[in-house]
């Protein structure tokens, strides 16, 4: 057998994801791609583009905007949408808080992460989305490691981990009742390192904050948090200027920076290979609360 | 780098989750914060040891009950290979979740508790392994620490399991005595099991020959989605997007569109919007055809000199996965990759008894977890090969239209 007819693992993962994207486009009437501006959703967009070329991506990108974004990520989002000629829908958590009279989390690092669910469910209802594509990976977290690629949610968006449909071979059953929706995770089987290697292989552009840069930060329980309009130092905080990069891009209020000198993709990948701390563990400020935090959020309609 | 997807199976409490935890732990694939979380959640264990099963038992209910309910996926690599592990539940109630994990595995590790030997779940999971034609089987005789690492105990289990394997036609079986709890023969060779001359598990997993599973000789392509940009210079563009299930496709190939039965030629082969020389399994592709033919999702494009079967009456093996029993004469949707057709289960011939592994008449309805031989009639013809010849083109699911659940795994004879 000729060796050139062989896909390496990245090519295998890519092919699996493209197959999933095409199933989504064909099986659902109104899918949407949830776009956060982070590397996983940027990779998703890249894969979607490949899946439907030379046509356009046949669904809108939806950004559930917490209002606590990195400005670099927002600029990147707008430029990408522009370049793709894609439709972008932005719905703001701030508006949901006002309309639904929700209580803002308080504290020094007020995370709106959990409130995103309300805005997401409202947006699903507003547009009648029957499928939301997300960039969650199973290697991120152990509740995620349990979720199907096509994950059926009830009309409250809830995940029922004890009643998941069998998902056999590469056959995806997207049949749902009215009001339900499906969350689809095309990069379920990718690891953080796979994403980085793929970004290098495909030459995918990323927001600048993924690379080492100088930033004013404070230290919080061993993690570095950037000073911004959303996070202000207390009297006891020591404000330092450090060379950092971000390993994930979430909200400025709950994403920690990593001290780093990696200015190129190559250097970032080397640091990721060498690290002994997980992506979530190193970057999320709000996630250590309970072991079941993610499972609970998902049961409430979160991604 | 190569990719190996494997699954752990076997009866409840045989140590599947512990084994995976141990594999990750001893191969230094657990990160510091994950380890801290693990230590924190097992602090209340009486002997102070960490419970490695908690690395994969990611649901609250699983941690509370100390059992696995649904399959968990873990990813790790060594310098030699990349692995995707599916940790399956052992409990009979969750067999459908085990099948979910097994359907994409090319190797299965069947654990057996050395004290208990081959039990009903060992046989049930072995039946599934044989049905799905999982290429490699490792029988891990676990908890050897509880039988004083006895070679006799091990040998007797090997004899017993060889009987099961012979009846099921399972080949390529490797037996490894181990203690997942203590790490014997997982990553490092056990000094306490000195009579065992084979490899520890990880070394075996790194070296097992992955004879290319991909079939490059029988070209099969199913249309997933029709790309029609209908804009500007692409106004008349019509591309058939799908995955090459097997074989190789090139520009100029004579192809037949099925079930229509119309012949045409491939006008261009594209990948990610660019024209390419050829595409091969399992790549995604967009094919353009020379003639204007009415083609929609689920239709097959195959080489004219290598045709699959086309029929609306199928002999199948069914694994029933739903709590509601199968009633013969009921209508279901049959999904064969991207093709959806209405189907009736006409007749059930026999079921496979998990204890005797023999064929048995079916009394009444077919219940959850039963494996039966049946005849299915479809409303429009299906284009397929036998599961034995080409698993990806010979497998399907049944969907209950009233609940939308996936109720059966279908393996076409
Ligand atoms: N003594 C001994 N105990 C073991 C060994 N392997 C696992 N155990 C124990 O057996 C019990 C069950 O282990 P699990 O790993 O949860 O079993 P499982 O096969 O994953 O169970 P399910 O997923 O629920 O089917 C736990 O208390 C383990 O500590 C072993 O090699 N020796
Ligand atoms: Mg388990």
XYZ file of C-alpha atoms and ligand atoms in Angstrom:
749
model
C 0.000 0.000 0.000
C 1.207 3.446 -0.893
C 2.182 5.434 2.155
C 0.937 8.684 0.699
C -2.615 7.469 1.313
C -2.286 8.012 4.994
C -3.695 10.764 7.185
C -1.786 11.820 10.246
C -3.756 12.392 13.435
C -4.326 16.109 12.784
C -5.698 15.361 9.350
C -7.909 12.674 10.847
C -9.259 15.099 13.421
C -9.840 17.724 10.741
C -11.755 15.291 8.587
C -13.924 14.227 11.533
C -14.756 17.866 12.332
C -15.574 18.785 8.751
C -17.866 15.784 8.543
C -19.671 16.982 11.680
C -20.070 20.514 10.298
C -21.685 19.192 7.144
C -24.057 17.015 9.154
C -25.117 20.094 11.098
C -25.740 22.182 8.000
C -27.812 19.410 6.445
C -29.758 18.226 9.464
C -30.826 21.500 11.054
C -32.975 24.311 9.813
C -31.396 27.106 11.842
C -27.969 26.366 13.209
C -25.626 28.951 14.678
C -21.956 28.930 15.553
C -21.194 30.304 18.984
C -18.149 32.467 18.625
C -16.225 33.712 21.635
C -13.109 35.089 19.984
C -10.876 32.467 21.569
C -8.589 30.035 19.766
C -11.086 27.173 19.857
C -13.849 29.121 18.205
C -11.402 30.622 15.733
C -10.386 27.070 14.840
C -14.056 26.160 14.489
C -14.583 28.978 12.021
C -11.549 27.869 10.052
C -12.909 24.315 9.865
C -16.372 25.564 8.898
C -14.887 27.610 6.122
C -13.111 24.538 4.784
C -16.255 22.414 5.105
C -18.379 24.681 2.919
C -15.895 26.184 0.463
C -16.284 27.551 -2.135
C -19.636 28.472 -0.571
C -19.969 30.648 2.483
C -20.487 29.320 5.982
C -24.238 28.638 5.906
C -25.027 29.894 9.394
C -24.411 33.016 11.466
C -21.751 33.473 14.114
C -23.283 34.338 17.459
C -21.362 36.113 20.164
C -22.854 36.081 23.650
C -21.135 39.207 24.854
C -20.502 39.466 28.580
C -19.226 43.016 28.220
C -16.009 41.954 29.935
C -14.065 41.265 26.769
C -10.488 41.819 25.872
C -10.593 44.667 23.345
C -8.092 42.741 21.202
C -10.529 39.826 20.967
C -13.389 42.094 19.876
C -11.280 43.744 17.190
C -10.201 40.348 15.991
C -13.810 39.148 15.881
C -14.928 42.077 13.755
C -12.034 41.747 11.356
C -12.635 38.028 10.923
C -16.354 38.442 10.287
C -15.577 41.128 7.774
C -13.081 39.009 5.955
C -15.467 36.030 5.833
C -18.459 38.051 4.801
C -20.277 36.167 7.544
C -23.290 37.273 9.540
C -22.542 38.191 13.124
C -25.184 38.296 15.831
C -24.165 39.910 19.116
C -26.355 39.669 22.189
C -25.245 41.330 25.387
C -25.427 39.891 28.872
C -25.723 43.502 30.077
C -29.081 43.788 28.294
C -30.342 40.530 29.750
C -29.378 41.701 33.213
C -31.436 44.814 32.679
C -34.426 43.205 30.985
C -34.689 40.291 33.362
C -33.660 42.159 36.443
C -30.857 39.712 37.157
C -28.443 40.210 39.997
C -24.901 41.057 38.962
C -22.249 38.988 40.676
C -20.211 41.112 43.032
C -16.667 40.977 44.276
C -13.358 41.859 42.878
C -13.597 39.439 39.974
C -17.268 39.641 39.075
C -17.746 36.809 36.599
C -20.685 36.973 34.263
C -19.802 33.560 32.985
C -22.806 31.969 34.599
C -25.199 34.716 33.491
C -24.278 34.030 29.858
C -26.698 31.111 29.969
C -29.676 33.484 30.239
C -28.587 35.490 27.252
C -27.817 32.347 25.285
C -31.247 30.826 25.926
C -32.965 34.100 25.056
C -30.965 34.323 21.844
C -31.832 30.744 20.912
C -35.476 31.594 21.406
C -35.303 34.929 19.601
C -33.873 33.402 16.428
C -35.357 29.923 16.748
C -31.946 28.270 16.594
C -32.320 24.497 16.629
C -28.601 23.852 16.867
C -25.710 25.708 18.461
C -22.189 24.728 17.497
C -19.584 25.196 20.190
C -15.854 24.848 20.578
C -15.791 22.825 23.782
C -13.219 20.040 23.937
C -13.486 16.881 25.994
C -9.976 17.259 27.342
C -10.872 20.521 29.063
C -12.867 19.226 31.941
C -14.247 15.949 33.174
C -17.939 16.696 32.749
C -17.206 17.733 29.179
C -15.389 14.426 28.716
C -18.780 12.777 29.102
C -20.794 14.725 26.593
C -21.845 13.482 23.174
C -20.829 15.316 20.003
C -24.534 15.884 19.281
C -25.860 16.778 22.709
C -29.613 17.161 22.940
C -30.898 19.874 25.262
C -34.472 20.278 26.399
C -36.436 23.486 25.979
C -34.709 24.933 29.034
C -31.356 24.180 27.461
C -30.648 21.563 30.068
C -28.225 18.701 29.617
C -29.327 15.430 31.111
C -26.150 13.426 31.550
C -28.026 10.328 32.639
C -30.145 10.202 29.501
C -27.759 10.763 26.643
C -28.574 9.165 23.316
C -26.314 6.426 22.084
C -23.961 7.886 19.469
C -22.712 5.146 17.201
C -19.882 5.179 14.678
C -19.958 8.502 12.836
C -23.731 8.539 12.561
C -25.244 11.606 14.191
C -28.910 11.669 15.116
C -30.034 15.295 15.195
C -33.769 14.617 15.440
C -35.465 16.754 18.070
C -38.894 17.885 19.180
C -39.975 21.448 18.732
C -38.457 23.695 21.369
C -35.487 21.447 21.997
C -32.081 22.226 20.589
C -28.853 20.396 20.005
C -25.416 21.551 21.043
C -22.823 20.224 18.659
C -19.128 20.050 19.479
C -17.101 19.399 16.324
C -13.731 19.565 18.091
C -14.702 17.271 20.977
C -11.776 14.969 20.293
C -9.096 17.633 19.937
C -6.733 18.430 22.770
C -5.318 21.842 23.557
C -2.055 20.847 21.920
C -3.852 19.546 18.818
C -5.467 22.968 18.439
C -2.110 24.733 18.680
C -0.446 22.356 16.264
C -3.295 22.818 13.830
C -3.103 26.598 14.128
C 0.560 26.351 13.212
C -0.064 23.929 10.367
C -2.861 26.005 8.860
C -1.336 29.376 9.610
C -4.428 30.579 11.444
C -4.353 34.133 12.782
C -4.971 34.685 16.488
C -5.604 37.756 18.629
C -2.332 39.235 19.842
C -3.003 38.450 23.496
C -2.129 34.796 22.865
C 1.490 35.876 22.531
C 3.794 37.301 25.189
C 3.328 41.019 25.807
C 3.727 43.392 28.730
C 0.745 44.015 30.930
C -0.066 45.490 34.327
C -1.197 42.674 36.573
C -1.930 41.815 40.174
C -1.514 38.494 41.866
C -4.570 36.584 43.070
C -4.176 33.178 44.714
C -1.064 32.525 42.703
C -2.591 33.651 39.405
C -1.904 36.811 37.449
C -4.904 38.972 36.638
C -4.708 41.980 34.353
C -5.754 45.392 35.558
C -8.556 46.682 33.377
C -11.682 48.724 33.533
C -13.318 45.617 35.052
C -10.665 44.648 37.581
C -9.225 47.323 39.863
C -6.448 46.770 42.398
C -7.116 47.003 46.163
C -4.847 48.796 48.547
C -2.964 45.628 49.449
C -2.408 44.605 45.829
C 0.960 45.136 44.285
C 0.612 46.179 40.675
C 3.378 44.705 38.569
C 4.276 44.890 34.930
C 4.915 41.394 33.632
C 5.463 39.755 30.335
C 2.461 37.489 29.898
C 0.335 35.683 27.367
C -3.140 34.210 27.563
C -3.716 30.511 27.213
C -7.473 30.944 26.874
C -9.472 34.023 26.088
C -12.513 34.422 28.252
C -13.688 37.364 30.285
C -11.141 39.818 31.589
C -12.625 39.296 35.028
C -12.084 35.565 35.242
C -9.213 34.703 32.923
C -5.713 34.610 34.335
C -2.593 35.379 32.358
C 0.453 33.150 32.174
C 3.941 34.533 32.631
C 5.716 33.896 29.375
C 8.362 34.955 26.934
C 6.774 33.150 23.988
C 6.314 35.667 21.218
C 5.943 33.233 18.344
C 3.640 30.308 17.730
C 6.600 27.962 17.901
C 7.552 29.276 21.329
C 3.982 29.106 22.608
C 3.712 25.472 21.538
C 6.944 24.642 23.309
C 5.648 26.217 26.495
C 2.362 24.329 26.233
C 4.222 21.053 25.775
C 6.358 21.773 28.823
C 3.632 22.913 31.184
C 2.480 20.653 34.002
C -0.748 22.553 34.651
C -3.977 22.137 32.726
C -5.459 24.883 30.624
C -8.430 25.386 32.921
C -6.356 25.128 36.068
C -3.916 27.745 34.886
C -6.329 30.261 33.432
C -9.753 30.167 35.029
C -10.227 32.118 38.197
C -13.762 30.995 38.916
C -13.631 27.301 38.249
C -12.214 25.787 41.364
C -15.380 26.343 43.355
C -16.765 22.835 43.298
C -15.897 19.701 41.467
C -19.288 19.608 39.804
C -19.326 23.269 38.758
C -19.266 22.510 35.058
C -21.792 19.695 35.246
C -24.168 21.944 37.175
C -23.805 24.776 34.698
C -24.463 22.451 31.793
C -27.539 21.092 33.471
C -28.741 24.682 33.535
C -28.290 25.279 29.861
C -24.674 26.432 29.742
C -22.417 25.308 26.993
C 2.180 10.158 14.711
C -0.286 7.244 14.801
C -3.604 7.419 16.577
C -5.046 4.482 18.508
C -8.608 4.610 19.819
C -9.332 2.033 22.484
C -11.982 1.234 25.060
C -12.002 -0.469 28.450
C -14.819 -2.921 29.085
C -15.833 -5.676 31.475
C -18.133 -6.076 34.439
C -18.925 -3.487 37.060
C -16.064 -2.902 39.518
C -13.547 -4.925 37.550
C -11.313 -1.864 37.654
C -11.703 -0.183 34.243
C -11.643 3.381 35.488
C -8.850 2.598 37.905
C -6.849 1.095 35.059
C -7.162 4.243 32.976
C -6.285 6.395 35.948
C -3.223 4.261 36.546
C -2.212 4.374 32.908
C -2.374 8.176 32.892
C -0.748 8.503 36.280
C 2.195 6.199 35.698
C 2.832 7.579 32.219
C 2.933 11.099 33.724
C -0.060 12.243 31.773
C -1.836 13.783 34.742
C -1.228 17.449 35.357
C -0.510 18.916 38.767
C -3.832 20.663 39.300
C -5.774 17.583 38.213
C -3.809 15.572 40.726
C -4.507 18.107 43.468
C -8.217 17.940 42.719
C -8.011 14.164 42.831
C -6.255 14.165 46.171
C -8.769 16.589 47.575
C -11.751 14.509 46.542
C -10.315 11.260 47.863
C -9.041 12.624 51.145
C -11.863 10.944 53.005
C -10.868 7.455 51.923
C -9.920 5.418 54.949
C -6.487 4.306 53.789
C -5.512 7.713 52.432
C -4.763 6.470 48.915
C -6.040 8.373 45.878
C -8.944 6.909 43.951
C -7.681 6.917 40.377
C -11.150 6.078 39.026
C -12.173 9.654 39.838
C -10.053 10.887 36.949
C -12.684 9.670 34.518
C -15.813 9.381 36.638
C -16.701 12.997 35.876
C -20.361 13.084 36.879
C -21.612 13.804 40.347
C -23.773 10.663 40.371
C -20.768 8.569 39.385
C -18.644 9.899 42.190
C -21.434 9.440 44.696
C -22.098 5.844 43.703
C -18.540 4.868 42.830
C -19.615 3.536 39.429
C -19.307 4.702 35.854
C -22.604 5.620 34.172
C -21.592 7.012 30.817
C -18.514 6.718 28.691
C -15.737 9.246 29.349
C -13.055 10.150 26.858
C -9.443 10.789 27.805
C -6.564 11.804 25.601
C -2.907 11.134 26.091
C 0.208 10.421 24.210
C 3.601 8.890 24.598
C 6.533 9.666 22.331
C 5.398 6.744 20.179
C 1.673 7.094 19.785
C -1.381 9.205 20.430
C -4.290 7.607 22.259
C -7.989 8.308 22.626
C -9.426 6.249 25.446
C -13.084 5.561 26.059
C -13.800 4.472 29.619
C -17.005 2.459 29.449
C -19.434 1.641 32.221
C -19.593 -1.992 33.284
C -23.131 -1.998 34.601
C -25.572 -3.869 32.368
C -28.056 -0.989 32.552
C -25.573 1.247 30.733
C -24.553 -1.162 27.990
C -25.705 1.264 25.302
C -23.136 3.741 26.549
C -20.477 1.071 26.310
C -21.527 0.411 22.703
C -21.278 4.130 22.003
C -17.634 4.054 23.030
C -16.908 0.710 21.393
C -18.267 1.680 17.973
C -15.228 3.845 17.249
C -12.575 1.734 18.957
C -9.997 -0.336 17.143
C -8.845 -2.072 20.317
C -10.777 -3.249 23.357
C -9.409 -4.041 26.797
C -11.751 -6.476 28.514
C -11.094 -6.538 32.238
C -11.739 -9.585 34.334
C -11.593 -9.620 38.125
C -9.129 -12.429 38.903
C -11.269 -13.541 41.836
C -14.451 -13.844 39.790
C -13.249 -14.990 36.384
C -15.450 -14.773 33.297
C -18.914 -13.475 34.212
C -22.045 -12.525 32.274
C -20.890 -8.964 31.522
C -17.556 -10.282 30.245
C -19.504 -12.330 27.740
C -21.902 -9.506 26.876
C -19.059 -7.096 26.151
C -17.245 -9.811 24.209
C -20.326 -10.362 22.053
C -20.321 -6.638 21.318
C -16.611 -6.688 20.513
C -17.155 -9.515 18.081
C -20.254 -7.938 16.495
C -18.434 -4.660 15.974
C -15.401 -6.566 14.747
C -12.993 -4.721 16.965
C -9.630 -5.707 15.569
C -7.617 -6.206 18.738
C -8.652 -7.659 22.076
C -6.655 -7.420 25.289
C -7.935 -9.468 28.195
C -6.686 -7.781 31.344
C -6.864 -10.164 34.278
C -7.019 -7.564 37.025
C -6.790 -7.522 40.812
C -4.004 -10.101 40.744
C -2.965 -8.656 44.123
C -6.085 -10.248 45.602
C -5.212 -13.758 44.389
C -1.570 -13.705 45.453
C -0.472 -13.208 41.855
C -1.292 -16.827 41.196
C -0.303 -18.150 37.814
C -2.898 -20.928 38.116
C -5.726 -18.460 38.577
C -4.507 -16.584 35.517
C -4.135 -19.732 33.416
C -7.616 -20.925 34.274
C -9.107 -17.618 33.216
C -7.169 -17.788 29.965
C -8.616 -21.248 29.294
C -12.145 -20.076 30.106
C -11.906 -16.982 27.984
C -10.384 -18.860 25.071
C -13.617 -20.846 25.044
C -15.674 -17.665 24.819
C -13.424 -16.267 22.112
C -13.623 -19.429 20.042
C -17.412 -19.401 20.152
C -17.545 -15.757 19.136
C -14.835 -15.967 16.539
C -12.675 -13.421 18.349
C -9.061 -13.558 17.267
C -5.905 -11.670 18.122
C -6.275 -11.935 21.874
C -3.546 -10.877 24.274
C -3.750 -11.761 27.967
C -2.071 -9.616 30.617
C -2.168 -10.265 34.386
C -2.206 -7.003 36.313
C -3.136 -4.939 39.304
C -4.558 -1.627 38.177
C -4.722 -0.446 41.751
C -1.031 -0.978 42.438
C 0.266 -0.454 38.921
C 1.515 -3.972 38.172
C 2.027 -4.501 34.420
C 0.362 -1.250 33.476
C 3.252 1.007 32.535
C 6.066 -0.905 34.195
C 6.610 -4.615 34.229
C 5.553 -6.157 37.525
C 8.193 -7.749 39.703
C 5.460 -9.429 41.669
C 4.232 -11.302 38.593
C 7.624 -12.623 37.576
C 6.206 -15.668 35.761
C 4.610 -13.408 33.145
C 6.942 -12.983 30.210
C 4.853 -10.678 28.017
C 4.758 -6.901 27.798
C 3.106 -4.541 30.244
C -0.077 -2.945 28.916
C 1.285 0.418 27.767
C 4.122 -1.113 25.816
C 1.629 -3.409 24.124
C -0.622 -0.455 23.244
C 2.302 1.439 21.807
C 3.439 -1.446 19.659
C 0.306 -3.204 18.506
C 0.263 -3.251 14.720
C -2.455 -0.948 13.432
C -2.821 -2.628 10.088
C -4.334 0.194 8.129
C -8.025 0.012 8.892
C -8.740 2.193 5.927
C -10.114 0.456 2.856
C -8.623 2.018 -0.272
C -9.961 -0.478 -2.778
C -13.757 -0.058 -2.763
C -14.588 3.602 -3.452
C -17.655 4.751 -1.501
C -18.826 8.332 -1.097
C -22.102 9.555 0.297
C -23.371 13.087 -0.247
C -23.794 14.969 3.007
C -24.584 18.422 1.727
C -24.958 20.081 -1.656
C -22.899 23.280 -2.014
C -24.601 25.811 -4.269
C -23.266 29.328 -3.638
C -25.530 30.841 -6.374
C -23.474 34.014 -6.469
C -21.323 35.804 -9.028
C -18.895 33.574 -10.843
C -20.114 30.573 -8.818
C -23.630 31.043 -10.069
C -23.879 27.604 -11.625
C -21.578 25.843 -9.181
C -22.938 22.628 -7.748
C -20.631 20.580 -5.537
C -21.403 17.438 -3.597
C -19.802 17.601 -0.174
C -19.171 14.435 1.778
C -16.574 12.176 3.265
C -14.738 9.538 1.300
C -15.805 6.478 3.257
C -13.398 4.216 1.438
C -11.288 4.147 -1.674
C -9.808 6.902 -3.827
C -11.536 9.375 -6.164
C -9.939 11.232 -9.093
C -11.020 13.609 -11.797
C -12.209 11.641 -14.835
C -13.373 8.598 -12.863
C -16.465 6.939 -14.262
C -18.956 6.894 -11.423
C -22.508 5.751 -10.788
C -24.953 7.670 -8.653
C -27.010 5.337 -6.477
C -29.779 4.440 -5.860
C -30.691 6.351 -9.067
C -28.338 4.202 -11.102
C -27.142 7.010 -13.375
C -23.616 6.990 -14.760
C -21.458 10.077 -15.146
C -17.880 11.312 -14.803
C -16.141 13.227 -12.034
C -15.497 16.708 -13.402
C -13.439 17.932 -10.479
C -12.323 16.945 -7.015
C -12.017 19.717 -4.454
C -10.872 19.989 -0.906
C -11.319 23.176 1.134
C -12.238 25.111 -1.997
C -9.179 24.096 -4.007
C -9.025 21.635 -6.826
C -6.895 18.599 -5.960
C -5.596 15.601 -7.878
C -7.395 13.004 -5.827
C -8.999 12.336 -2.478
C -8.922 9.189 -0.387
C -10.552 7.799 2.739
C -11.229 9.204 5.280
C -10.788 12.675 3.772
C -13.624 15.107 3.288
C -14.165 16.291 -0.276
C -16.406 18.094 -2.717
C -17.084 16.308 -6.007
C -18.404 17.947 -9.133
C -19.969 15.812 -11.817
C -19.968 16.195 -15.586
C -23.720 15.792 -15.996
C -26.682 17.512 -14.445
C -28.247 14.834 -12.292
C -30.778 15.210 -9.510
C -28.712 14.268 -6.463
C -29.494 14.951 -2.854
C -28.184 14.236 0.602
C -27.686 10.571 1.293
C -27.157 9.539 -2.323
C -24.028 7.544 -3.073
C -21.394 8.214 -5.699
C -19.400 5.039 -6.386
C -17.061 3.850 -9.112
C -18.968 2.221 -11.938
C -16.690 -0.816 -11.948
C -17.120 -1.492 -8.230
C -20.731 -1.362 -7.145
C -22.115 -1.888 -3.646
C -25.393 -3.641 -2.944
C -28.701 -1.915 -3.513
C -31.757 -3.390 -1.846
C -34.809 -2.574 0.203
C -34.730 -5.768 2.146
C -31.868 -6.234 4.594
C -30.671 -9.062 6.769
C -29.246 -7.451 9.885
C -28.009 -7.958 13.386
C -29.642 -5.504 15.760
C -28.438 -4.395 19.165
C -31.483 -3.052 20.904
C -30.605 0.065 22.916
C -33.928 1.426 24.122
C -35.942 0.872 27.267
C -39.042 0.524 25.123
C -38.949 -2.943 23.553
C -38.752 -3.551 19.829
C -42.031 -4.632 18.354
C -41.886 -6.432 15.060
C -43.948 -4.618 12.484
C -43.093 -1.223 13.990
C -41.834 1.541 11.736
C -38.602 3.355 12.452
C -36.284 5.733 10.674
C -33.127 4.052 9.523
C -30.092 6.328 9.322
C -27.226 4.999 7.222
C -24.544 7.670 7.564
C -26.337 10.625 5.949
C -29.177 8.691 4.382
C -32.491 8.576 6.172
C -35.163 6.101 5.105
C -38.308 4.732 6.634
C -38.010 1.122 7.704
C -40.023 -1.724 9.191
C -38.534 -4.480 11.295
C -40.343 -7.341 9.639
C -39.156 -10.418 11.344
C -36.900 -11.403 14.214
C -35.262 -14.750 13.690
C -33.259 -15.439 16.814
C -31.397 -13.782 19.654
C -27.922 -14.466 20.955
C -28.018 -15.797 24.493
C -25.379 -14.056 26.638
C -24.721 -17.078 28.757
C -24.526 -19.888 26.244
C -23.572 -17.610 23.326
C -25.972 -19.734 21.286
C -28.818 -18.655 19.039
C -32.158 -18.806 20.774
C -35.744 -18.247 19.721
C -37.189 -14.902 20.790
C -40.259 -15.037 22.964
C -42.232 -11.823 22.946
C -40.599 -8.473 22.262
C -36.921 -7.729 21.954
C -35.694 -5.991 25.091
C -32.942 -3.574 26.025
C -29.424 -4.925 25.354
C -30.595 -7.929 23.381
C -28.809 -8.825 20.179
C -31.050 -10.306 17.506
C -30.980 -11.321 13.879
C -33.758 -9.595 11.962
C -35.077 -8.647 8.553
C -35.666 -4.988 7.788
C -37.622 -3.598 4.885
C -36.943 -0.025 3.804
C -39.280 2.330 1.919
C -36.594 3.260 -0.592
C -33.584 1.113 -1.436
C -30.453 1.318 0.663
C -26.988 1.412 -0.904
C -24.577 -0.538 1.280
C -21.951 -3.210 1.753
C -22.002 -5.831 4.452
C -20.615 -4.708 7.801
C -18.086 -7.472 7.512
C -16.747 -6.112 4.240
C -16.876 -2.409 4.995
C -18.035 -1.517 8.488
C -18.628 2.177 7.798
C -20.899 1.368 4.879
C -22.620 -1.552 6.548
C -23.700 0.119 9.768
C -26.785 2.150 10.575
C -29.010 3.204 13.451
C -32.739 3.017 14.019
C -34.482 6.119 15.328
C -37.892 6.058 16.993
C -39.834 8.841 15.337
C -42.020 9.485 18.345
C -39.230 9.864 20.900
C -36.420 10.747 18.467
C -34.178 8.382 20.408
C -31.570 6.188 18.804
C -33.015 2.777 19.580
C -30.813 0.273 17.786
C -27.415 -0.337 16.282
C -27.801 -2.042 12.913
C -25.113 -4.237 11.388
C -25.976 -5.274 7.861
C -25.237 -8.845 6.864
N -7.275 -4.841 45.027
C -7.505 -4.289 43.860
N -8.563 -3.465 43.732
C -8.784 -2.878 42.550
C -7.944 -3.094 41.434
N -8.416 -2.368 40.398
C -9.519 -1.711 40.844
N -9.747 -2.012 42.145
C -10.841 -1.496 42.993
O -12.082 -1.956 42.487
C -13.101 -0.980 42.695
C -13.801 -0.649 41.404
O -12.904 0.002 40.532
P -13.380 0.918 39.301
O -12.143 1.288 38.566
O -14.277 1.987 39.737
O -14.214 -0.182 38.498
P -14.903 -0.032 37.065
O -14.616 -1.273 36.326
O -14.500 1.229 36.412
O -16.448 -0.014 37.454
P -17.686 0.528 36.540
O -17.142 1.568 35.653
O -18.703 1.064 37.475
O -18.179 -0.655 35.775
C -12.413 0.223 43.313
O -12.619 0.196 44.697
C -10.953 0.013 42.956
O -10.086 0.623 43.873
C -6.825 -3.985 41.600
O -6.030 -4.223 40.698
N -6.669 -4.536 42.824
Mg -15.599 2.810 35.749
